[in-house]
Coordinates of C-alpha atoms in Angstrom, one line a residue:
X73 CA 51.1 156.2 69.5
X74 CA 50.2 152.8 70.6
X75 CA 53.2 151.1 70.2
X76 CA 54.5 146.8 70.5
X77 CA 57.9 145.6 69.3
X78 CA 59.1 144.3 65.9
X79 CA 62.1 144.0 64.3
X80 CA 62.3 145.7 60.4
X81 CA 64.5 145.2 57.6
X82 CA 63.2 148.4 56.2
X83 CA 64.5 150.6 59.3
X84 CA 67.0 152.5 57.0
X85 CA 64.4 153.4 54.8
X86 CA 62.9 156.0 57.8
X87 CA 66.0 156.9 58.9
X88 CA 68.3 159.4 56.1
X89 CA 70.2 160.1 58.7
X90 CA 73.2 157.5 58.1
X91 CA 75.3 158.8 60.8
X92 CA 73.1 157.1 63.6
X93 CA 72.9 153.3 63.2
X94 CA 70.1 152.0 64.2
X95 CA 68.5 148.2 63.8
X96 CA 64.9 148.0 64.8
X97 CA 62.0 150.3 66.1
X98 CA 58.8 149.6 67.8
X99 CA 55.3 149.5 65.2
X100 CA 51.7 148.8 65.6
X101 CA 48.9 149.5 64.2
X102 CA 46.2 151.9 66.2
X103 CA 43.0 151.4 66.7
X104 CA 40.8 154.8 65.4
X105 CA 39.9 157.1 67.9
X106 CA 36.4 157.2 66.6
X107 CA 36.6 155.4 62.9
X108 CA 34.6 158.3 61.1
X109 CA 36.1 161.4 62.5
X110 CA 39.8 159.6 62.4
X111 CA 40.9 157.3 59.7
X112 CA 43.6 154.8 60.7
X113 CA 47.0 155.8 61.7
X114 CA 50.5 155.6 59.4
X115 CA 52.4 152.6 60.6
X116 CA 54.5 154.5 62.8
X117 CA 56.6 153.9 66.3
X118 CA 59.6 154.8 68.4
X119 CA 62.9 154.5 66.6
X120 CA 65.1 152.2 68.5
X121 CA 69.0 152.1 68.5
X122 CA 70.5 149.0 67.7
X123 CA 71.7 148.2 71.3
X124 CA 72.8 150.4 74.0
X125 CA 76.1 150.7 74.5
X126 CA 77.7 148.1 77.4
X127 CA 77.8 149.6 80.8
X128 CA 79.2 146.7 83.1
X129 CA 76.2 145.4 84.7
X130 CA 74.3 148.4 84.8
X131 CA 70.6 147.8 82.6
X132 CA 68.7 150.6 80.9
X133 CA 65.9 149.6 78.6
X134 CA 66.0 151.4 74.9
X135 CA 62.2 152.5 75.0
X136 CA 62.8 154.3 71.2
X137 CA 62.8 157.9 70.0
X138 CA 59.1 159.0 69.1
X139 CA 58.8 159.5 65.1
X140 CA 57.5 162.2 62.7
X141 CA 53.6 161.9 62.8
X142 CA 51.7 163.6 59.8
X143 CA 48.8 165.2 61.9
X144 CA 46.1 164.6 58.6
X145 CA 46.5 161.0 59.6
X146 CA 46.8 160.9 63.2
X147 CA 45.8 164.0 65.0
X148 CA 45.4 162.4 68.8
X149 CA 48.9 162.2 70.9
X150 CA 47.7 159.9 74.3
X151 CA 50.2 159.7 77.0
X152 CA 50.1 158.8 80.6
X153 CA 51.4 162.0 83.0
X154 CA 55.0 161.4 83.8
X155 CA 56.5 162.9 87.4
X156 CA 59.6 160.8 87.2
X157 CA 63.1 162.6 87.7
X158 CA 65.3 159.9 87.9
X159 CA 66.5 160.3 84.6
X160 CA 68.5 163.3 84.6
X161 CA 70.0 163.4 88.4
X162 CA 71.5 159.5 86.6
X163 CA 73.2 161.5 83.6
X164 CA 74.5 164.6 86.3
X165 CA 76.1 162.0 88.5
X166 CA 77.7 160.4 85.1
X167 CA 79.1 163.6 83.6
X168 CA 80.0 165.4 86.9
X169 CA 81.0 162.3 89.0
X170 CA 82.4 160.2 86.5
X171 CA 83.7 162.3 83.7
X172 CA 82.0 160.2 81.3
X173 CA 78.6 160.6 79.0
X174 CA 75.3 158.9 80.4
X175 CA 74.1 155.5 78.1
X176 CA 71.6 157.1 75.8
X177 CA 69.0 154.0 76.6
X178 CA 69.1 155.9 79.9
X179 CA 68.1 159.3 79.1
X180 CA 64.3 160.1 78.7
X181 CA 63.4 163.3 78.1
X182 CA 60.2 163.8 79.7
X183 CA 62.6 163.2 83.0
X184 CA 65.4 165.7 82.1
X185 CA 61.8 168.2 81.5
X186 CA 60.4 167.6 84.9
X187 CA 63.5 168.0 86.6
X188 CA 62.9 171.6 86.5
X189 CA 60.7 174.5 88.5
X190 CA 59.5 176.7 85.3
X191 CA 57.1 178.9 88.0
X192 CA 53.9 177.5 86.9
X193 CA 50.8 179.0 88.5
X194 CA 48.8 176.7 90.4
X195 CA 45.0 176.1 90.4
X196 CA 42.8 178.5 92.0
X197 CA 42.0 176.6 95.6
X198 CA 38.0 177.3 94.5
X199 CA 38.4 175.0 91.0
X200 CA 37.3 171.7 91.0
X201 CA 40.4 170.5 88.8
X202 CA 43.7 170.1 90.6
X203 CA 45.6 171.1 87.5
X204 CA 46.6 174.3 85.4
X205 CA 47.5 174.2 82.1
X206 CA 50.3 176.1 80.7
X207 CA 51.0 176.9 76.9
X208 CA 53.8 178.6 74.9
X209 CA 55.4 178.3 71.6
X210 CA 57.5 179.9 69.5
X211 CA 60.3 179.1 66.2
X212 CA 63.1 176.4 66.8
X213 CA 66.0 177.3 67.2
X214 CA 67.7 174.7 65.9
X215 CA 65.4 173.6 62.7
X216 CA 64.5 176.3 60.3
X217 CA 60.4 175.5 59.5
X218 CA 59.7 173.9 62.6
X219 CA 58.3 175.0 65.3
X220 CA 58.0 174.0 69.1
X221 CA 55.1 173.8 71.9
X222 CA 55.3 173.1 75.2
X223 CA 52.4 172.4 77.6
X224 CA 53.1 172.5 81.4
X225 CA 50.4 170.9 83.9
X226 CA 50.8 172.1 87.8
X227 CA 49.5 170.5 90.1
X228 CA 47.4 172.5 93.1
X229 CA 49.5 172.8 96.0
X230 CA 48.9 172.1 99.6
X231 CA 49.6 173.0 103.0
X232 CA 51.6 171.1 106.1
X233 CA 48.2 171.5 107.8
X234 CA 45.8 170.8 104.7
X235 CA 48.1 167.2 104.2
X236 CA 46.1 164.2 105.0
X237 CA 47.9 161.7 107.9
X238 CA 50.4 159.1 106.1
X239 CA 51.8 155.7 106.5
X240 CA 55.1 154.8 105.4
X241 CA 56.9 151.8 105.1
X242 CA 61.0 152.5 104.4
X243 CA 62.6 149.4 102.4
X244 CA 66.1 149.4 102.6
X245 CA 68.4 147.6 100.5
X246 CA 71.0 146.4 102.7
X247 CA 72.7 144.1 100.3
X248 CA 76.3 143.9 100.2
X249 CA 76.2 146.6 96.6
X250 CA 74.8 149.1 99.1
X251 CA 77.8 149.5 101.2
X252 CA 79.4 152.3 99.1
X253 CA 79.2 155.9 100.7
X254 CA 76.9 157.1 98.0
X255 CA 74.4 154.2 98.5
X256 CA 73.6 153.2 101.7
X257 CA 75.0 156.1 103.6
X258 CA 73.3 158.3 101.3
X259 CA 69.8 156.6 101.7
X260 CA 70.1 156.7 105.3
X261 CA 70.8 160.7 104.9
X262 CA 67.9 160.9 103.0
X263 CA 65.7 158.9 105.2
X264 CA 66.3 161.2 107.8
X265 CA 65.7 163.8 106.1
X266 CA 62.1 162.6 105.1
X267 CA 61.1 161.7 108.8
X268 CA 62.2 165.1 109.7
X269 CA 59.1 166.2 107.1
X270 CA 56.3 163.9 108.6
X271 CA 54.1 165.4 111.5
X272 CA 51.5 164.4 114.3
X273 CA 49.4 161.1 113.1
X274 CA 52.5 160.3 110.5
X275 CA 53.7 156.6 111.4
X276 CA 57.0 154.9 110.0
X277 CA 57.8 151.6 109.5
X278 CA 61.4 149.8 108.6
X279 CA 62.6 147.2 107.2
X280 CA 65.3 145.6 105.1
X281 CA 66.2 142.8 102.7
X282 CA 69.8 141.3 101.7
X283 CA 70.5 137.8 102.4
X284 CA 67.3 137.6 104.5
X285 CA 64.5 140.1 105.7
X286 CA 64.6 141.8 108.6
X287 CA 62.0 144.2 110.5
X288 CA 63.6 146.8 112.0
X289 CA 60.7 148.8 113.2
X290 CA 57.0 148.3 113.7
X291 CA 55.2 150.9 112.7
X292 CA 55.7 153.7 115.1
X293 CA 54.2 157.4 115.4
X294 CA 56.5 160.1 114.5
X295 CA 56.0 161.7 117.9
X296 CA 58.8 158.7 118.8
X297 CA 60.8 160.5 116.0
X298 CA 64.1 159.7 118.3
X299 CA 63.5 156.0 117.7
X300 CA 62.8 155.9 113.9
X301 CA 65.8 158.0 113.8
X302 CA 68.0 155.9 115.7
X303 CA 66.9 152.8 113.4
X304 CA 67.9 154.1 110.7
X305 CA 71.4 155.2 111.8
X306 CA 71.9 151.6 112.7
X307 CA 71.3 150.1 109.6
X308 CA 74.0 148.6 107.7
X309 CA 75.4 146.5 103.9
X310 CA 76.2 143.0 104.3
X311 CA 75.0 139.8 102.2
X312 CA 72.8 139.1 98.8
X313 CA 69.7 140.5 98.0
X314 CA 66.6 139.1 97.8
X315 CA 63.7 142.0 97.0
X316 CA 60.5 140.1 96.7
X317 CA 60.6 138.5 100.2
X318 CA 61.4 142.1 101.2
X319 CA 58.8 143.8 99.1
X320 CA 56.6 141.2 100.6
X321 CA 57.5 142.2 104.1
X322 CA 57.2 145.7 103.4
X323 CA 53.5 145.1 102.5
X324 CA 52.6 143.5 105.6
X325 CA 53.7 145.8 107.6
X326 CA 51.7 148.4 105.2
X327 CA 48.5 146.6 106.2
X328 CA 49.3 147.1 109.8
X329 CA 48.5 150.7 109.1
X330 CA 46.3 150.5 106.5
X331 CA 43.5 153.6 107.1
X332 CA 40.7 154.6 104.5
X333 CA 41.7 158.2 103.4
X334 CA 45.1 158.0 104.3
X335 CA 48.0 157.7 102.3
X336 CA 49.9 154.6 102.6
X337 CA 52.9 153.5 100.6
X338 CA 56.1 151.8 100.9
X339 CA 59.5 153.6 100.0
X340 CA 61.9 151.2 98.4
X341 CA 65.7 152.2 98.5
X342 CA 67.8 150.6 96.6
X343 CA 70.7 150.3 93.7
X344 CA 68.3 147.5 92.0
X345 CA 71.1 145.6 91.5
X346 CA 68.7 142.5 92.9
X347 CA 67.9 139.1 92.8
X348 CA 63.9 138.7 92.9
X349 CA 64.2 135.3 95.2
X350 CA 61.4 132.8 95.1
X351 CA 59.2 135.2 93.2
X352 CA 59.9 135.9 89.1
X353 CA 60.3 139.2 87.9
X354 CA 56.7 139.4 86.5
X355 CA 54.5 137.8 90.1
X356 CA 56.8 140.7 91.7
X357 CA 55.3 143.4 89.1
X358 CA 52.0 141.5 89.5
X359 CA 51.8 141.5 93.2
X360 CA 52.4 145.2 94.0
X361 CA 49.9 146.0 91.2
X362 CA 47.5 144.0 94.0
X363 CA 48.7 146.0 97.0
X364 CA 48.2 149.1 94.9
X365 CA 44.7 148.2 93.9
X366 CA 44.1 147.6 97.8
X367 CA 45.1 151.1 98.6
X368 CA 49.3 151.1 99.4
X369 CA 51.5 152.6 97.2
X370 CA 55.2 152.1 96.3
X371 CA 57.9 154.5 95.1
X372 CA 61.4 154.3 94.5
X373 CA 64.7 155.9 95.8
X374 CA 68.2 155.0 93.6
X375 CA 71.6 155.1 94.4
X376 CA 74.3 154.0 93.5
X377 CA 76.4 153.2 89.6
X378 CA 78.5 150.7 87.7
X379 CA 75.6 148.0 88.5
X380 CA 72.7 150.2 88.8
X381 CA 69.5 148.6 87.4
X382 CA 67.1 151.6 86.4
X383 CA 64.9 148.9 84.7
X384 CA 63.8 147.1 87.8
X385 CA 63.6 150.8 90.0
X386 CA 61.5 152.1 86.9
X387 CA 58.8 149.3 86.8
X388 CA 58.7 148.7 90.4
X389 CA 57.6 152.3 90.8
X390 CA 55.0 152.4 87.7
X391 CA 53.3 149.2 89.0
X392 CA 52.7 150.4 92.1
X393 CA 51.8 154.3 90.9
X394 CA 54.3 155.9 92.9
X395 CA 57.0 158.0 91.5
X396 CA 60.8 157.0 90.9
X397 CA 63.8 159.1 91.8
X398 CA 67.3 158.9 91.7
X399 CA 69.5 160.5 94.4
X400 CA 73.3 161.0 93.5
X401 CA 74.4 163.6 96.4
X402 CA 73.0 164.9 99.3
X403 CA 71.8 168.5 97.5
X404 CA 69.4 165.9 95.7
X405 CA 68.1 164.2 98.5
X406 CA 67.2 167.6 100.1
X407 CA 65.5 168.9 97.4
X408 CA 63.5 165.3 96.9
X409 CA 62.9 164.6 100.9
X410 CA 62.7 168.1 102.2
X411 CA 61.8 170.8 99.0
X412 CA 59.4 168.9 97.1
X413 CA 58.2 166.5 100.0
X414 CA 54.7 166.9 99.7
X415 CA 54.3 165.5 95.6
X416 CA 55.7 161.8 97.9
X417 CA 53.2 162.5 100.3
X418 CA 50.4 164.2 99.4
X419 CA 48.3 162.5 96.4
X420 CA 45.9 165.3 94.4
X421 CA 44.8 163.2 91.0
X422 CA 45.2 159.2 90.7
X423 CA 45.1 157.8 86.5
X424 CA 46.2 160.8 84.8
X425 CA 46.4 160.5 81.1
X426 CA 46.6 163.6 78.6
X427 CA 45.3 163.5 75.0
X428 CA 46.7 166.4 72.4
X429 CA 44.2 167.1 70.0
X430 CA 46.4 168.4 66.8
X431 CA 44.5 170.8 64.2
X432 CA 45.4 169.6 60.8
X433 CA 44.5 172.5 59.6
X434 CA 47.3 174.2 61.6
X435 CA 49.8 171.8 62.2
X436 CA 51.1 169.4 59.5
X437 CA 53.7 167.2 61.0
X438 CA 54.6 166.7 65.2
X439 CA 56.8 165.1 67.3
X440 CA 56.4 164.5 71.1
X441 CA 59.6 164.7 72.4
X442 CA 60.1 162.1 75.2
X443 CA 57.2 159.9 76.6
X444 CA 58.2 157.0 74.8
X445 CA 57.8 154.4 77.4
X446 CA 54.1 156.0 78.5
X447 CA 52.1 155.9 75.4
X448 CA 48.3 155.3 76.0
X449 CA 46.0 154.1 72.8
X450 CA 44.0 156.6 71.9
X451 CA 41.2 154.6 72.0
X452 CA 42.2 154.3 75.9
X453 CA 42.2 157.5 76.9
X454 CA 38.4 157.2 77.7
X455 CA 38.5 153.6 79.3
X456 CA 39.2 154.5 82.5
X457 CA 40.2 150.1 83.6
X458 CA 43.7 151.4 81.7
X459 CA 45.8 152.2 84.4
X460 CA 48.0 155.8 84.5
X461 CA 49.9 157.9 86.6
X462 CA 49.6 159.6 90.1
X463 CA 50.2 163.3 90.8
X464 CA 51.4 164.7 94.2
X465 CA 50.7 167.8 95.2
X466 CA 52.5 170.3 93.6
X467 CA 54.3 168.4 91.0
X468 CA 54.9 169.5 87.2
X469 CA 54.7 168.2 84.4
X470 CA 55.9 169.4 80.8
X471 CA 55.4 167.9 77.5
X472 CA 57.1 169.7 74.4
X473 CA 55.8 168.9 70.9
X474 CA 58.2 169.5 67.6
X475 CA 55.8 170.4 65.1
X476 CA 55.8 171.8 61.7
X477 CA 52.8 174.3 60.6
X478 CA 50.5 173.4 57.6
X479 CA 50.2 175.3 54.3
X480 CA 54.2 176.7 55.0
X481 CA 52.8 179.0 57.6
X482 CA 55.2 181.1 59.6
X483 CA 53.0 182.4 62.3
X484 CA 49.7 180.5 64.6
X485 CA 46.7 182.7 63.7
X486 CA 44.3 180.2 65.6
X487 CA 44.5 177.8 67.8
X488 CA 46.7 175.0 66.9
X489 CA 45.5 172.5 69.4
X490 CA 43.3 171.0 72.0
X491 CA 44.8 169.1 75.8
X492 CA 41.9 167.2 77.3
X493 CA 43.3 165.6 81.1
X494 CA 41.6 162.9 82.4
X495 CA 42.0 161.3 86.1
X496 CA 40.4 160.2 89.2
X497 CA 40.1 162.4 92.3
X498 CA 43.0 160.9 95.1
X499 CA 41.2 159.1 97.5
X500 CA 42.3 161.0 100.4
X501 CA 40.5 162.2 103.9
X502 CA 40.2 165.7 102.2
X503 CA 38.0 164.6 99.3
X504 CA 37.1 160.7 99.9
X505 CA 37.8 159.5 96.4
X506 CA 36.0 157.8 93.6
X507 CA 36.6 156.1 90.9
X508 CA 35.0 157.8 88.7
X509 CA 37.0 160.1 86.3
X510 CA 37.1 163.3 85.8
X511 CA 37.6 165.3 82.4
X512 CA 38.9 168.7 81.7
X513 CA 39.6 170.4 78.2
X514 CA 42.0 173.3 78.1
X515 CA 42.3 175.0 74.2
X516 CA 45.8 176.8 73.7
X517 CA 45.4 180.0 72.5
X518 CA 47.5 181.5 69.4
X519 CA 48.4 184.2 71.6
X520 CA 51.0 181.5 73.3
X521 CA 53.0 181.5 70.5
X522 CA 56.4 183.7 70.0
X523 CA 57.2 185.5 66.7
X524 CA 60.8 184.3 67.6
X525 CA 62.7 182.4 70.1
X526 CA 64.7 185.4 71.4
X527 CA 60.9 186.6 72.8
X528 CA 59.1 183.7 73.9
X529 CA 58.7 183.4 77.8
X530 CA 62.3 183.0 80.0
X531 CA 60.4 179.3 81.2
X532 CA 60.0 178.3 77.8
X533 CA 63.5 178.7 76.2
X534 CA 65.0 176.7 79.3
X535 CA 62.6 173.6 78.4
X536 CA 63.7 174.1 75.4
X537 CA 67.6 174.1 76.4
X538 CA 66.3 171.0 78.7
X539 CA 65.0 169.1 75.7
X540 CA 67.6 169.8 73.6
X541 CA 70.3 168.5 76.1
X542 CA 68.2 165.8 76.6
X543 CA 67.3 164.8 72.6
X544 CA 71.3 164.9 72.0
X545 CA 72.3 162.8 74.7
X546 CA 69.9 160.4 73.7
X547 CA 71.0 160.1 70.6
X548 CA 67.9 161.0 69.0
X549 CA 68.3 161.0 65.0
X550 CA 66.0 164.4 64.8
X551 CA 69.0 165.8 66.4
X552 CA 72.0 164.8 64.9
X553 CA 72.6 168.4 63.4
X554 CA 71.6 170.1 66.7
X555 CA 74.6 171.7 68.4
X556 CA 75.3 171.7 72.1
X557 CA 76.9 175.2 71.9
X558 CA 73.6 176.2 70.9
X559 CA 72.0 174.3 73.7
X560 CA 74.9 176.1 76.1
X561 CA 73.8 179.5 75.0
X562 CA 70.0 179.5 75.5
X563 CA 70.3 177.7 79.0
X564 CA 73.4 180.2 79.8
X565 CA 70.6 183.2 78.8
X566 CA 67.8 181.7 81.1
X567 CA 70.3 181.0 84.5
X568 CA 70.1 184.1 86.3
X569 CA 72.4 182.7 88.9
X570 CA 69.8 180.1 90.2
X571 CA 71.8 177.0 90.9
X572 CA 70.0 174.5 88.7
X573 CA 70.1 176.7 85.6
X574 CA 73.7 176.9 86.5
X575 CA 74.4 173.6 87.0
X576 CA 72.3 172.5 83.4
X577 CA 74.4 174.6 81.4
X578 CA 78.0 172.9 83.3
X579 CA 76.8 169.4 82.0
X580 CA 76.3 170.9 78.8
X581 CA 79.9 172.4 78.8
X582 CA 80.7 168.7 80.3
X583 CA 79.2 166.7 77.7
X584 CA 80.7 168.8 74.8
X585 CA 84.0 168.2 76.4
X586 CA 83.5 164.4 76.6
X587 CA 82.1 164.1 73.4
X588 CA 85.4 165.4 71.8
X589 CA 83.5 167.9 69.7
X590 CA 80.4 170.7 70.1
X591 CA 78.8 170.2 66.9
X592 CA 77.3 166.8 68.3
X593 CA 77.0 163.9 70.6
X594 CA 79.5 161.4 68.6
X595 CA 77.3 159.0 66.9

């Protein structure tokens, strides 16, 4: 739901739950769909904490907890697609590194979700749409009458020799907060590792910014690998940090390389923990929304805690439709620069935005879990001037809904809902681009759903772990009778000895620990 923030002396009024003190939530009204088919919408909006919790000078912003939404009233859910990861590799570096639980404003779900490979099938190579939709569903496990549904989007994937040529910039923070071994050590690891990816007609650039800007490299072919190599090792932390002056440096040398039907974006590195310089914090936003609109991307790489600034790393990336990730040891920077390279590098689909039809007639009550901070009007999901997210090839994306059936219903005897994706092709030498978008419908069948939870699909219960872990950390008031053993035990079922399966269910095991109790996150 469309969504602007107010403050509400009625807050308590929503929330039974008196355990979780909360003091304001985001509301708006939203404007119909189409007026005759969809009356107006309940006054209804994330629910907000009161304030997160203080975390020295680190900054997370509180984006809410998605509501409740009776589907007679409201039946469209509008989102803008959501590759981020940052999210979760943040709260494994808190619970594993620092033996301490993650802020909740800094866990969103939709991150903890796409942090994992649930073995989507891809796209036929023949289809025109670069996506496949995936459905399942089955009872909660946690809330007796509810039921949930996930939908996961993969993205086609494509070959070292089917990748398009690109042009990257590297902007290193070399501020004096980046000389700790996980920061600037760790980016210059991982910058490595990504030039060791690029091929024949790649180029690299690099530069940095701290007390001044500096151009390290021009932009030089990756068949002088040895050189880009060697600039990186030599980089080092010293001095303040000014980012727009370096953002602005990056873009120029961006432009040096700027080719039609290439990809071309700049790679910012950083802890965020930055002064903007000459430049305010909304002419920054504004001016790599203008770079982007000229054709060069920006994404962003974090490091670092105790001042890290996931506000700043989060926008930066949105505004210049790239995606953000966090790197918090060097098993994360290979899996980000080296296993899943090619989402960074190879764009498939530019302005994606989903819409969830919900039948009423099916489905009384839903609840998106996560996506909080990428809501779309409904009205917008068709005005194609509103601005969404990119896809890279190969990325996933998974949404889960929390829904409750209509009429008491037990079991999905029809279909219980409608995805429509929208997006522009990616303007790349394989295809040329337009912007003109593109709209696909995929029904979910009643078939996708589960009688029970102990059959649905192996993917489908570790989302459902995933969210779970995700909702209690976050402090979400749905939750607050969830129970992490529970969360334990279905990701425990689903790990089959793969390493990230294993590793989700040891920072459950953490989090219970450091929350002094199993039952719940202490609230």
């Amino acid at each position: 739901m469309s969504t602007t923030l107010r403050r509400s002396s009625s807050l308590a009024l929503l929330l039974p739950l008196a355990a979780v003190a909360c003091g304001s939530y985001r509301d708006a009204a939203k404007a119909p769909f189409a007026s005759a088919a969809y009356p107006p919408p309940r006054m209804e909006a994330p629910i907000a904490q009161a304030a997160p919790e203080p975390t020295g000078t680190e900054r997370f912003d509180d984006y809410g907890v998605n509501p409740f939404v009776d589907a007679n009233t409201d039946r469209l859910s509008t989102f803008s697609i959501d590759v981020d990861t940052a999210s979760y590799s943040f709260a494994r570096r808190k619970l594993l590194r620092e033996s301490t639980l993650p802020p909740f404003a800094s866990v969103r779900a939709e991150e903890f979700l796409n942090s994992f490979d649930y073995g989507y099938a891809s796209p036929a190579a023949h289809e025109r749409v670069p996506f496949k939709v995936h459905f399942a569903a089955s009872p909660s496990p946690f809330a007796p009458g509810h039921h949930l549904l996930r939908i996961g989007v993969q993205a086609k994937r494509i070959s070292a020799e089917e990748r398009q040529p690109v042009h990257l910039v590297y902007l290193v923070d070399t501020s004096g907060s980046m000389s700790a071994p996980d920061r600037l050590p760790l980016a210059k690891k991982s910058l490595a590792l990504l030039t060791d990816t690029l091929k024949p007609g790649d180029t690299v650039a690099l530069c940095t910014y701290a007390g001044s800007t500096r151009v390290v490299l021009e932009p030089t072919g990756i068949d002088q690998k040895a050189k880009i190599l060697a600039g990186i090792a030599r980089l080092d932390a010293g001095g303040g940090t000014a980012m727009a002056s370096g953002v602005q440096l990056a873009y120029d040398l961006a432009s040096k390389t700027l080719v039609k039907g290439h990809l071309n974006r700049v790679v910012v590195l950083s802890d965020g923990d930055a002064n903007i310089g000459s430049s305010n914090h909304e002419q920054l936003l504004q001016t790599i929304a203008q770079y982007k609109d000229k054709g060069i991307t920006l994404s962003t790489v974090g490091f670092g805690s105790g001042n890290y600034k996931d506000t700043m790393m989060e926008q930066l990336a949105d505004k210049g439709d790239g995606n953000y990730t966090y790197i918090d040891g060097e098993d994360e920077a290979r899996k980000v620069f080296t296993e899943q390279v090619d989402g960074l590098l190879q764009v498939v689909a530019r302005d994606v935005k989903i819409q969830v039809e919900l039948d009423p007639n099916v489905i009384a009550r839903y609840r998106l879990v996560g996506y909080e901070n990428r809501d779309i009007a409904d009205k917008d999901f068709r005005n194609d001037k509103v601005d969404a997210g990119e896809v890279g090839a190969g990325h996933s994306v998974t949404a889960l809904y929390d829904v409750e059936l209509a009429g008491g219903s037990k079991a999905l005897r029809t279909s219980p809902l409608v995805v429509r994706m929208r997006h522009k092709p990616a303007k790349n030498a394989l295809h040329g681009g337009s912007d003109e978008a593109i709209e696909s419908r995929f029904p979910m069948p009643a078939s996708a759903m589960s009688s029970s939870f102990a059959q649905a699909p192996e993917s489908f219960r570790l989302a459902v772990a995933v969210g779970a872990f995700a909702e209690i950390l976050r402090k979400s008031p749905h939750a607050a009778e969830w129970r992490l053993e529970d969360v334990e035990r279905i990701a425990a079922s689903t790990s089959q000895g793969r390493k990230d399966r294993t590793e989700l269910v040891l920072l459950v095991q953490t989090a219970s620990k450091l929350s002094g109790r199993s039952v719940a996150i202490a609230r």
